[in-house]
XYZ file of C-alpha atoms in Angstrom:
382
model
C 213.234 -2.924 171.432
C 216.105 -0.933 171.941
C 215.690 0.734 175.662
C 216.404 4.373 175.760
C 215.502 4.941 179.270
C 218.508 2.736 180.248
C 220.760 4.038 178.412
C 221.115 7.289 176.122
C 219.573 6.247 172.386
C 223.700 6.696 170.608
C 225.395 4.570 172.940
C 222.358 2.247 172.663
C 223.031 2.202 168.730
C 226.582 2.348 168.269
C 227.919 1.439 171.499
C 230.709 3.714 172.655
C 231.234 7.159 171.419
C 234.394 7.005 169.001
C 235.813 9.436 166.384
C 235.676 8.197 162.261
C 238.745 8.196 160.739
C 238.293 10.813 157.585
C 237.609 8.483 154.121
C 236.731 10.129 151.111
C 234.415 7.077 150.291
C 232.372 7.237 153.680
C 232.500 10.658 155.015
C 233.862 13.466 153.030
C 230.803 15.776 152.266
C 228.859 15.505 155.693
C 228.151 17.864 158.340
C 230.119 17.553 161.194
C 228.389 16.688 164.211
C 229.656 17.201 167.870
C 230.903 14.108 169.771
C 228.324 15.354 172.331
C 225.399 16.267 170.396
C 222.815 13.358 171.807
C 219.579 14.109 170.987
C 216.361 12.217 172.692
C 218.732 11.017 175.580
C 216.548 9.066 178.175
C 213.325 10.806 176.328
C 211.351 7.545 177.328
C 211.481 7.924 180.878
C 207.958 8.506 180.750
C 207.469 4.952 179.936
C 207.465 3.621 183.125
C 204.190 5.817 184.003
C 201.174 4.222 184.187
C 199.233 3.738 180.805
C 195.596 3.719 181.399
C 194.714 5.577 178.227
C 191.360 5.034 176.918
C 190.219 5.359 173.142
C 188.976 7.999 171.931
C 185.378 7.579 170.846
C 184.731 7.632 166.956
C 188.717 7.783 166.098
C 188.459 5.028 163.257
C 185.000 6.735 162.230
C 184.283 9.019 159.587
C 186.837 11.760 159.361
C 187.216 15.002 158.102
C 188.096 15.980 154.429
C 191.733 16.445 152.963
C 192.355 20.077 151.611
C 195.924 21.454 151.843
C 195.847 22.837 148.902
C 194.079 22.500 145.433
C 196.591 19.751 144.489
C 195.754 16.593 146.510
C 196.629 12.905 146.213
C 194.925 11.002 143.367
C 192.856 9.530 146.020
C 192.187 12.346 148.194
C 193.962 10.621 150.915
C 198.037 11.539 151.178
C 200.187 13.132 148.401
C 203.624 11.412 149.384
C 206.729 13.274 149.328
C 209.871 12.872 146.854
C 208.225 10.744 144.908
C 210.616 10.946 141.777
C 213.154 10.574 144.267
C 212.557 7.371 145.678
C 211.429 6.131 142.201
C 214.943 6.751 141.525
C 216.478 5.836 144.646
C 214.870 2.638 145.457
C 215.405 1.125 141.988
C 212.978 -1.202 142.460
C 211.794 -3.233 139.346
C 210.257 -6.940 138.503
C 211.611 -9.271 140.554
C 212.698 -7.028 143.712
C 210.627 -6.993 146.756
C 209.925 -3.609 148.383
C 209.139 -3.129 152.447
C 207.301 0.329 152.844
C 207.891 0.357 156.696
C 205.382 3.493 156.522
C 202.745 2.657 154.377
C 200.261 5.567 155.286
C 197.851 6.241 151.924
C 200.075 3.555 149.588
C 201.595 6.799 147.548
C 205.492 5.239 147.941
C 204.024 1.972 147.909
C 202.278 2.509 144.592
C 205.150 3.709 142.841
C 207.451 0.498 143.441
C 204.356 -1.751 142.604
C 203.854 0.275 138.840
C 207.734 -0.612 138.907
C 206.889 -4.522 138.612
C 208.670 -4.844 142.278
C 206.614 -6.933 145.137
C 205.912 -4.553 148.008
C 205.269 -5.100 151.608
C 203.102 -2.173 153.337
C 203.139 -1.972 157.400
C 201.480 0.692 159.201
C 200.188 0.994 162.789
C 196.845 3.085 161.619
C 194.246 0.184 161.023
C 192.446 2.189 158.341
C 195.734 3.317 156.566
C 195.886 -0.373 155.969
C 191.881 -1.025 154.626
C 192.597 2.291 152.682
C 195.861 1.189 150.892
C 194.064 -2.596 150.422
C 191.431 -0.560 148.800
C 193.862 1.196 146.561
C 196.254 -0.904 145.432
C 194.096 -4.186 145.356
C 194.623 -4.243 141.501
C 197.879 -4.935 142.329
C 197.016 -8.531 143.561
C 199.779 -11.073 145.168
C 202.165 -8.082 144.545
C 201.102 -6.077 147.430
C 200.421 -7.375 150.531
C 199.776 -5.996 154.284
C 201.267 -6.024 158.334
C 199.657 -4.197 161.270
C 202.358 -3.068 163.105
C 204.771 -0.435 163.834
C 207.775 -0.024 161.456
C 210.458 -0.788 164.918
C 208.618 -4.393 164.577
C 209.799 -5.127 161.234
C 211.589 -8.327 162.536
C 208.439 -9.784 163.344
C 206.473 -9.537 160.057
C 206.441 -13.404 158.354
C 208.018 -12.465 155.525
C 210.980 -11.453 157.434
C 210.827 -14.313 159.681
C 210.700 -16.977 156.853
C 214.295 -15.478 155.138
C 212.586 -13.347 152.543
C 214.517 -10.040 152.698
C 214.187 -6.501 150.721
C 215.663 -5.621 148.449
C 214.929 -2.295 149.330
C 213.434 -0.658 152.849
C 211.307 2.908 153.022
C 210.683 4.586 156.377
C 208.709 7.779 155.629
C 208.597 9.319 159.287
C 206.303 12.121 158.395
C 202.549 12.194 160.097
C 199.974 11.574 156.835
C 197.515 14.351 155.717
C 195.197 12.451 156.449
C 195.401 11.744 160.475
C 196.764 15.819 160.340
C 193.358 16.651 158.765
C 191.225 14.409 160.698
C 190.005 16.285 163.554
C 188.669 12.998 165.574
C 192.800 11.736 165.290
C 193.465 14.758 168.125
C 196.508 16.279 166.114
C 195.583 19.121 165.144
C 195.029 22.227 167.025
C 193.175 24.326 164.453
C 190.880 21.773 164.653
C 187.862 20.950 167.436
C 189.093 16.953 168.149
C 189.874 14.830 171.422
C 192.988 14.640 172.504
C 193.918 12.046 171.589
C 197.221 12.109 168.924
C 197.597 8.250 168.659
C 198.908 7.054 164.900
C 197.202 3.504 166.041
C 195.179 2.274 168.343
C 198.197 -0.276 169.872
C 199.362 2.922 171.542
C 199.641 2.888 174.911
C 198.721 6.290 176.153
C 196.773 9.427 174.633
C 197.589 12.771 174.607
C 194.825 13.498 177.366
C 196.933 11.001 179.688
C 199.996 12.996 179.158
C 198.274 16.628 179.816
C 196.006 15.072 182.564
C 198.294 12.494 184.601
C 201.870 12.625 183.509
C 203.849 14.603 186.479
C 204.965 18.537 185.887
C 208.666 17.402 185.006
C 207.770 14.873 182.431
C 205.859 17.077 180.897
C 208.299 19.953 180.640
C 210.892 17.376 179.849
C 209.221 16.320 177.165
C 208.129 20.049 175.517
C 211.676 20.638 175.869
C 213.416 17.804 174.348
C 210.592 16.633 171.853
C 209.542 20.459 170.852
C 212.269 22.502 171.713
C 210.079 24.278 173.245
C 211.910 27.581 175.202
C 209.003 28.123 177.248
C 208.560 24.584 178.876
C 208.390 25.220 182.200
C 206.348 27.987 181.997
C 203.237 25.736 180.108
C 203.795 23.048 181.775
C 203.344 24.505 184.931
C 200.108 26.491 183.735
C 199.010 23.051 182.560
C 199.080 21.396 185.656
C 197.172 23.797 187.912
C 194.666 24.331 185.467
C 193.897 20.336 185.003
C 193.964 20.739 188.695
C 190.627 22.548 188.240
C 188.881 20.958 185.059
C 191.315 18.526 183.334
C 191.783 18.993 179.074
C 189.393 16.964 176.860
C 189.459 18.825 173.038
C 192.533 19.912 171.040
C 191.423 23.337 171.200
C 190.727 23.283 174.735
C 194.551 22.658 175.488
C 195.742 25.096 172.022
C 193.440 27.933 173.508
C 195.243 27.798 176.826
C 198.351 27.445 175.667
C 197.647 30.332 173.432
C 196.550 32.367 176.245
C 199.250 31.642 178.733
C 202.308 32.860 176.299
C 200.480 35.037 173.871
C 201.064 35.239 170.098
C 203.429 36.535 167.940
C 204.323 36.398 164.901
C 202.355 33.984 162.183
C 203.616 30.526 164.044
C 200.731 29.157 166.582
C 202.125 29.292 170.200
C 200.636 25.361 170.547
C 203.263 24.135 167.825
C 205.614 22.947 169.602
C 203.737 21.648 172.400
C 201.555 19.562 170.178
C 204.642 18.265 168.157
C 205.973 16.766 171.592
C 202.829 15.024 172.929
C 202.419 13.622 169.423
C 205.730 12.364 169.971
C 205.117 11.103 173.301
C 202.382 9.223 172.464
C 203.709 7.738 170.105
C 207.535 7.132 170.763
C 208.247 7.997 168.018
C 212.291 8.228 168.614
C 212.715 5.177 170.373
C 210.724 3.678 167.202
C 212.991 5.124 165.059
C 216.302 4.064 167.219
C 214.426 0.367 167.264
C 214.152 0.273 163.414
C 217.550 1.715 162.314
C 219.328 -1.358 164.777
C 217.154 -3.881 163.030
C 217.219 -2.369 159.366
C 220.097 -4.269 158.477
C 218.424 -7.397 159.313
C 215.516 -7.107 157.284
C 217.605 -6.602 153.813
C 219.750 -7.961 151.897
C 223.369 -7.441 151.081
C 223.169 -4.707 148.748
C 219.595 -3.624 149.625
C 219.219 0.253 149.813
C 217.568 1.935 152.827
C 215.646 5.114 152.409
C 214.656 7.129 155.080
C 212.478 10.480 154.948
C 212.489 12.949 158.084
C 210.055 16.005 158.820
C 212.004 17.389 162.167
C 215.579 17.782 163.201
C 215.403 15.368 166.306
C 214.523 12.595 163.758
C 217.653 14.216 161.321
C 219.897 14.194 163.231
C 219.401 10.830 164.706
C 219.259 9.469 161.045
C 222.332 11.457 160.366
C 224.460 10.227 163.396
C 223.845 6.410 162.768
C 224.435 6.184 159.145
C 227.337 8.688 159.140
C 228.759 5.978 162.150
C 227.648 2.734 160.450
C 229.758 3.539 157.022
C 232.405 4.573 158.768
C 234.927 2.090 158.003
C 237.799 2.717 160.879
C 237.246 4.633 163.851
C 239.949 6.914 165.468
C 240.769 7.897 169.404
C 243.846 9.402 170.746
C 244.717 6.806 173.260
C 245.161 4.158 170.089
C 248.545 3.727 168.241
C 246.465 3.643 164.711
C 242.697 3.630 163.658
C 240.416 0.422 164.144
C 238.188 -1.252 162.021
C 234.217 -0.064 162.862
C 232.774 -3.090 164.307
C 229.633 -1.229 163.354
C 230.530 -0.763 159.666
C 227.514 -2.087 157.499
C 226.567 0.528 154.966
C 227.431 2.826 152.156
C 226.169 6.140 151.799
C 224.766 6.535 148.391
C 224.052 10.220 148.949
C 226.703 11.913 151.015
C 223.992 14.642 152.212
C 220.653 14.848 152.879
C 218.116 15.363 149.338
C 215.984 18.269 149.937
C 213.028 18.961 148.006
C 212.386 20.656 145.213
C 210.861 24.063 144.603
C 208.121 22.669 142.712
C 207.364 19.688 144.912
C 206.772 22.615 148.101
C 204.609 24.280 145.403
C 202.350 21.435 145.043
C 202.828 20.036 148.355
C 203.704 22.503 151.190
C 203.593 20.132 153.615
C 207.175 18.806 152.268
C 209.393 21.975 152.680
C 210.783 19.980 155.906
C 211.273 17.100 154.655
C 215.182 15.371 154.130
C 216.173 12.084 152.461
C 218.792 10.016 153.488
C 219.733 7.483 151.436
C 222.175 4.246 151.871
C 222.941 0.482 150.595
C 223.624 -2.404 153.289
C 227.064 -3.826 152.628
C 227.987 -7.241 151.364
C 229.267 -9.316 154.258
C 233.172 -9.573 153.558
C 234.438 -13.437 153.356
């Protein structure tokens, strides 16, 4: 895994920090982004801490019903987003085999399978895995399973035995489902323990982080995970209240929090906090930093890489490396003329990110954040 505590996550990607030459085929059309805009830097210094979390009781049990809204999944278990749009994107079809590095409820998964294309699902959430089984059994040898977390792609056997994708999906959204589930500890409209872990591999729970993890992790974390402006100021609250009786529900921390910097306005004060202990927990950028290194090696030449973000820490990360990796030459003002981009391995398919549509938010509200980046791995050049 790619160590962001050693050194900052876009040096530990792209190696040093280098200006693209402007090429109509590779960059015209996207944002610009500062040469210092790092986001996550060191964000897993936390991972040194000790990690005695202990499971929740009752996580994989039973879990609370789905209801977003009055348009729900087929299932009743995750209504994926863009789905026309990585129907069209992926072009996957008979013959072509598909890696969902996300599998969640199967939704993405399910719509390269009715495609005719062979599909790999890997999740970290043991019963998003019996779940899609259940679904898409009818799919047979077509569809097949991997426990693990999408950063581990490497080490799934199809990948080790030389069978590529032809196409790669990494949806980095949190499902409905573990939102919805109170016992899963992410939500904080919902009674739950805290708990925030998208498998049970995880090495820490929420409760560690509120109950153990020193003041300045924790308001490094709310700071640089949430962008939270009042980090300090919770964090500090937090500590001298688990000083007294330490956190055990969701609502037990979202009350507090709620009490120590008011309300206003229609957004719960426990957002933001929640959104970086979820995080936490879960390293979720270093996962991310891990799988966009390895992507490459898990398709083929020509294989198209789809990636869906919920959050602009995410974004932008997704942004930087594939704006860097199809840059062709790179530019600085102590060289006589531009370099080739050691790093060069992609073409972006869509110069900017897809947004959704107004009719997909209508149905599925839950995907007004989302972005899609889209992008096709090079052929090697002789």
């Amino acid at each position: 895994m790619v160590s962001l505590r050693r050194a900052g996550w876009f040096e530990a990607l792209f190696g040093k920090s280098l200006r693209p030459v402007a090429d109509e085929s590779t960059t015209r059309g996207l944002e610009d982004i500062p040469s210092d805009e790092v986001a996550g830097s060191g964000q897993h210094a936390a991972s040194s801490l000790p990690t005695d979390a202990c499971a929740a009781p009752g996580w994989l049990s039973a879990r609370a019903s789905v209801n977003f809204s009055e348009i729900v999944a087929a299932d009743g278990y995750h209504l994926p987003v863009f789905p026309a749009e990585t129907e069209e994107w992926m072009a996957a079809g008979p013959g072509k085999f598909i890696i969902d590095g996300t599998l969640g409820g199967g939704g993405h998964s399910e719509i390269f399978l009715k495609s005719g294309a062979r599909v790999l699902g890997v999740d970290r959430d043991p019963e998003a895995l019996a779940h899609a089984r259940a679904r898409l059994a009818h799919y047979g040898e077509r569809f097949s399973t991997w426990e693990g977390n999408f950063s581990q792609l490497l080490e799934t056997p199809a990948i080790r035995q030389g069978d590529l994708a032809d196409g790669l999906l990494m949806d980095l959204g949190v499902s409905s489902r573990q939102l919805d589930s109170a016992e899963r500890g992410f939500s904080f409209m919902r009674e739950g323990p805290l708990d925030m872990r998208m498998g049970p591999s995880s090495p820490r729970t929420a409760a560690d982080i509120v109950n153990k993890w020193p003041e300045a992790e924790i308001v490094r974390i709310l700071f640089e995970f949430g962008e939270e402006s009042k980090a300090r100021r919770i964090a500090g609250a937090i500590v001298r209240q688990r000083a007294i009786k330490p956190f055990t529900t969701t609502l037990d921390l979202a009350d507090f929090i709620e009490k120590t910097i008011g309300r206003h306005g229609r957004t719960h004060p426990a957002t933001k906090t929640f959104q970086a202990i979820r995080m936490a927990v879960n390293e979720e950028l270093e996962s991310l930093a891990t799988a966009l290194a390895n992507a490459s090696s898990a398709l083929k030449p020509g294989g198209r890489l789809l990636i869906i973000t919920f959050h602009s820490l995410e974004d932008r990360m997704v942004k930087r490396f594939l704006k860097h990796r199809s840059t062709e030459f790179l530019d600085d003002p102590g060289w006589p003329e531009p370099r080739p981009n050691p790093d060069y391995q992609y073409r972006l398919l869509c110069r900017k990110a897809i947004a959704p549509s107004a009719e997909e938010i209508s149905l599925n509200p839950r995907a007004r954040s989302a972005k899609l980046r889209v992008a096709q791995l090079l052929h090697p050049k002789s």
